[in-house]
Coordinates of N, CA and C in Angstrom, one line a residue:
M1 N 17.3 11.8 -1.1 CA 16.3 10.7 -1.1 C 16.9 9.4 -0.7
K2 N 16.3 8.8 0.3 CA 16.8 7.6 0.9 C 16.2 6.4 0.2
F3 N 17.0 5.5 -0.4 CA 16.6 4.3 -1.0 C 16.8 3.1 -0.1
S4 N 15.9 2.1 -0.1 CA 16.0 0.9 0.8 C 15.8 -0.3 -0.1
N5 N 16.3 -1.4 0.3 CA 16.1 -2.7 -0.4 C 14.6 -3.0 -0.3
R6 N 14.1 -3.7 -1.3 CA 12.7 -4.1 -1.3 C 12.3 -4.9 -0.1
D7 N 13.2 -5.8 0.4 CA 13.0 -6.6 1.6 C 12.8 -5.8 2.8
E8 N 13.5 -4.7 2.9 CA 13.4 -3.8 4.1 C 12.0 -3.1 4.1
V9 N 11.6 -2.7 2.9 CA 10.3 -2.0 2.7 C 9.2 -3.0 3.1
I10 N 9.3 -4.2 2.6 CA 8.3 -5.3 3.0 C 8.3 -5.5 4.5
N11 N 9.5 -5.6 5.1 CA 9.6 -5.9 6.5 C 8.9 -4.8 7.3
D12 N 9.1 -3.5 6.9 CA 8.5 -2.4 7.6 C 6.9 -2.5 7.4
L13 N 6.5 -2.8 6.3 CA 5.0 -3.0 6.1 C 4.5 -4.1 7.0
Q14 N 5.2 -5.2 7.0 CA 4.7 -6.3 7.8 C 4.7 -6.0 9.3
K15 N 5.6 -5.2 9.8 CA 5.6 -4.9 11.2 C 4.3 -4.2 11.7
A16 N 3.6 -3.5 10.7 CA 2.4 -2.8 11.0 C 1.1 -3.7 11.0
F17 N 1.3 -4.9 10.5 CA 0.1 -5.8 10.4 C -0.8 -5.8 11.6
Q18 N -0.3 -6.2 12.7 CA -1.1 -6.4 13.9 C -1.7 -5.1 14.4
P19 N -1.0 -4.0 14.5 CA -1.6 -2.8 14.9 C -2.7 -2.3 13.9
L20 N -2.6 -2.5 12.6 CA -3.6 -2.2 11.7 C -4.8 -3.0 11.8
I21 N -4.6 -4.3 12.0 CA -5.7 -5.3 12.2 C -6.6 -4.9 13.4
S22 N -5.9 -4.5 14.5 CA -6.7 -4.1 15.7 C -7.4 -2.8 15.5
K23 N -6.7 -1.8 15.0 CA -7.2 -0.4 14.9 C -8.4 -0.3 13.9
Y24 N -8.3 -1.1 12.8 CA -9.3 -0.9 11.7 C -10.2 -2.1 11.5
D25 N -10.1 -3.1 12.4 CA -11.0 -4.2 12.4 C -10.9 -5.0 11.0
I26 N -9.6 -5.2 10.7 CA -9.3 -5.9 9.4 C -9.4 -7.4 9.6
E27 N -10.0 -8.1 8.6 CA -10.1 -9.6 8.7 C -8.8 -10.2 8.3
D28 N -8.1 -9.7 7.2 CA -6.9 -10.3 6.7 C -6.1 -9.2 6.1
I29 N -4.7 -9.4 6.1 CA -3.9 -8.4 5.6 C -2.6 -9.0 5.0
G30 N -2.1 -8.5 3.9 CA -0.9 -8.9 3.3 C -0.2 -7.8 2.6
V31 N 1.0 -8.0 2.1 CA 1.7 -7.0 1.4 C 1.3 -6.9 0.0
F32 N 1.1 -5.7 -0.5 CA 0.8 -5.5 -1.9 C 2.0 -4.8 -2.6
E33 N 2.3 -5.3 -3.8 CA 3.4 -4.7 -4.6 C 3.1 -4.8 -6.0
E34 N 3.4 -3.8 -6.8 CA 3.1 -3.8 -8.2 C 4.1 -2.9 -8.9
Q35 N 4.6 -3.4 -10.0 CA 5.5 -2.6 -10.9 C 4.7 -1.6 -11.7
G36 N 5.0 -0.4 -11.7 CA 4.4 0.6 -12.5 C 5.2 0.9 -13.7
Q37 N 4.9 2.0 -14.4 CA 5.6 2.4 -15.6 C 7.0 2.9 -15.2
K38 N 8.0 2.6 -16.0 CA 9.4 3.1 -15.9 C 9.9 2.9 -14.5
D39 N 10.2 3.9 -13.7 CA 10.8 3.8 -12.4 C 9.8 3.8 -11.3
Q40 N 8.5 3.7 -11.6 CA 7.4 3.7 -10.6 C 7.2 2.3 -10.1
Y41 N 6.9 2.2 -8.8 CA 6.6 1.0 -8.1 C 5.6 1.3 -7.0
H42 N 4.7 0.4 -6.7 CA 3.6 0.6 -5.8 C 3.7 -0.4 -4.7
M43 N 3.7 0.1 -3.4 CA 3.8 -0.8 -2.3 C 2.7 -0.5 -1.3
G44 N 2.2 -1.4 -0.6 CA 1.2 -1.2 0.4 C 0.6 -2.5 0.9
Y45 N -0.7 -2.5 1.1 CA -1.4 -3.6 1.7 C -2.5 -4.2 0.8
T46 N -2.7 -5.5 0.9 CA -4.0 -6.1 0.4 C -4.7 -6.4 1.7
I47 N -5.9 -5.9 1.7 CA -6.7 -5.9 3.0 C -8.1 -6.5 2.7
R48 N -8.5 -7.4 3.6 CA -9.9 -7.9 3.5 C -10.7 -7.4 4.7
K49 N -11.8 -6.7 4.4 CA -12.6 -6.1 5.5 C -14.0 -6.2 5.1
D50 N -14.9 -6.6 6.0 CA -16.3 -6.8 5.7 C -16.5 -7.6 4.4
G51 N -15.7 -8.6 4.2 CA -15.8 -9.5 3.1 C -15.4 -9.0 1.8
K52 N -14.8 -7.8 1.7 CA -14.4 -7.2 0.5 C -12.8 -7.1 0.5
T53 N -12.2 -7.1 -0.6 CA -10.8 -7.0 -0.7 C -10.4 -5.6 -1.3
F54 N -9.4 -5.0 -0.7 CA -8.9 -3.7 -1.1 C -7.4 -3.7 -1.2
M55 N -6.9 -3.0 -2.2 CA -5.4 -2.8 -2.3 C -5.2 -1.3 -1.9
V56 N -4.4 -1.1 -0.9 CA -4.1 0.2 -0.4 C -2.6 0.4 -0.5
H57 N -2.3 1.4 -1.4 CA -0.8 1.5 -1.7 C -0.4 2.9 -2.0
T58 N 0.9 3.1 -2.0 CA 1.5 4.4 -2.2 C 2.7 4.3 -3.2
P59 N 3.0 5.3 -3.9 CA 4.0 5.1 -5.0 C 5.5 5.2 -4.4
Y60 N 6.3 4.5 -5.0 CA 7.7 4.5 -4.7 C 8.5 4.7 -6.0
L61 N 9.7 5.2 -5.9 CA 10.6 5.3 -7.1 C 11.6 4.1 -6.9
K62 N 11.9 3.5 -8.1 CA 12.8 2.4 -8.1 C 14.1 2.8 -8.8
N63 N 15.2 2.6 -8.2 CA 16.5 3.0 -8.9 C 17.0 1.8 -9.7
E64 N 18.2 2.1 -10.3 CA 18.8 1.1 -11.2 C 19.2 -0.2 -10.5
S65 N 19.4 -0.1 -9.1 CA 19.8 -1.2 -8.3 C 18.6 -2.0 -7.8
G66 N 17.4 -1.5 -8.1 CA 16.1 -2.2 -7.6 C 15.7 -1.7 -6.3
Q67 N 16.4 -0.7 -5.7 CA 16.0 -0.2 -4.4 C 14.9 0.8 -4.5
L68 N 14.1 0.9 -3.4 CA 12.9 1.8 -3.4 C 13.0 2.9 -2.5
S69 N 12.4 4.0 -2.9 CA 12.2 5.2 -2.1 C 10.8 5.8 -2.2
A70 N 10.2 6.1 -1.1 CA 8.8 6.6 -1.1 C 8.8 7.9 -1.9
A71 N 7.9 7.9 -2.9 CA 7.8 9.1 -3.8 C 7.0 10.2 -3.1
N72 N 6.0 9.9 -2.3 CA 5.2 10.9 -1.6 C 4.4 10.1 -0.6
N73 N 3.5 10.8 0.1 CA 2.7 10.1 1.1 C 1.2 10.1 0.7
E74 N 1.0 10.1 -0.6 CA -0.4 10.0 -1.1 C -0.7 8.5 -1.3
W75 N -1.8 8.1 -0.8 CA -2.3 6.7 -0.8 C -3.5 6.5 -1.7
T76 N -3.6 5.4 -2.4 CA -4.7 5.0 -3.2 C -5.4 3.8 -2.7
V77 N -6.7 3.7 -2.8 CA -7.5 2.6 -2.4 C -8.2 2.0 -3.7
E78 N -7.9 0.8 -4.0 CA -8.5 0.1 -5.1 C -9.3 -1.1 -4.5
T79 N -10.4 -1.5 -5.2 CA -11.1 -2.7 -4.8 C -11.0 -3.7 -5.9
D80 N -11.3 -5.0 -5.6 CA -11.3 -6.0 -6.6 C -12.6 -6.1 -7.4
E81 N -13.5 -5.2 -7.1 CA -14.8 -5.2 -7.8 C -14.6 -4.5 -9.2
P82 N -15.0 -5.1 -10.3 CA -14.7 -4.6 -11.6 C -15.3 -3.2 -12.0
N83 N -16.4 -2.9 -11.4 CA -17.1 -1.6 -11.8 C -16.8 -0.5 -10.8
S84 N -15.9 -0.7 -9.9 CA -15.6 0.4 -8.9 C -14.4 1.2 -9.3
K85 N -14.4 2.5 -8.9 CA -13.4 3.4 -9.3 C -12.3 3.5 -8.2
D86 N -11.1 3.6 -8.6 CA -10.0 3.7 -7.6 C -10.2 5.1 -6.9
M87 N -9.9 5.1 -5.6 CA -10.0 6.3 -4.8 C -8.6 6.7 -4.4
N88 N -8.1 7.9 -4.9 CA -6.8 8.3 -4.6 C -6.7 9.7 -4.0
G89 N -5.5 10.1 -3.6 CA -5.4 11.4 -3.0 C -5.5 11.4 -1.5
Y90 N -5.5 10.2 -0.9 CA -5.5 10.2 0.6 C -4.1 10.7 1.1
E91 N -4.1 11.6 2.1 CA -2.9 12.1 2.6 C -2.4 11.3 3.8
G92 N -2.0 10.1 3.5 CA -1.5 9.2 4.6 C -2.3 7.9 4.6
L93 N -1.7 6.9 5.2 CA -2.3 5.6 5.3 C -3.5 5.6 6.2
D94 N -3.4 6.4 7.3 CA -4.5 6.4 8.3 C -5.8 6.9 7.6
E95 N -5.7 8.0 6.8 CA -6.8 8.6 6.1 C -7.4 7.5 5.1
A96 N -6.5 6.8 4.4 CA -7.0 5.8 3.4 C -7.7 4.7 4.1
L97 N -7.2 4.2 5.2 CA -7.8 3.1 5.9 C -9.2 3.5 6.6
R98 N -9.3 4.7 7.0 CA -10.5 5.2 7.6 C -11.6 5.2 6.5
S99 N -11.3 5.3 5.3 CA -12.3 5.4 4.2 C -12.9 4.0 3.9
L100 N -12.3 2.9 4.4 CA -12.8 1.6 4.1 C -14.1 1.3 4.9

């Protein structure tokens, strides 16, 4: 299992901004990160599309040094709307973004 520094993971996510904006007609994009329980960490994107905000992320494992390793390639889509349910189980970023 390969672990990377948090800054490297963020840099990789940021490199994809422009291609994702063009391919999926995204209005705005930023990096999403959230500490989960124990050694879980979530990284991905905060996306605004069609006036709505979505958090699209995948789980990472965090080691004792604070480095991250992708846990799997399953992506989750959350919205900032209080009554909406998280959509998870997407097999890759492309599938998750096509759902928006």
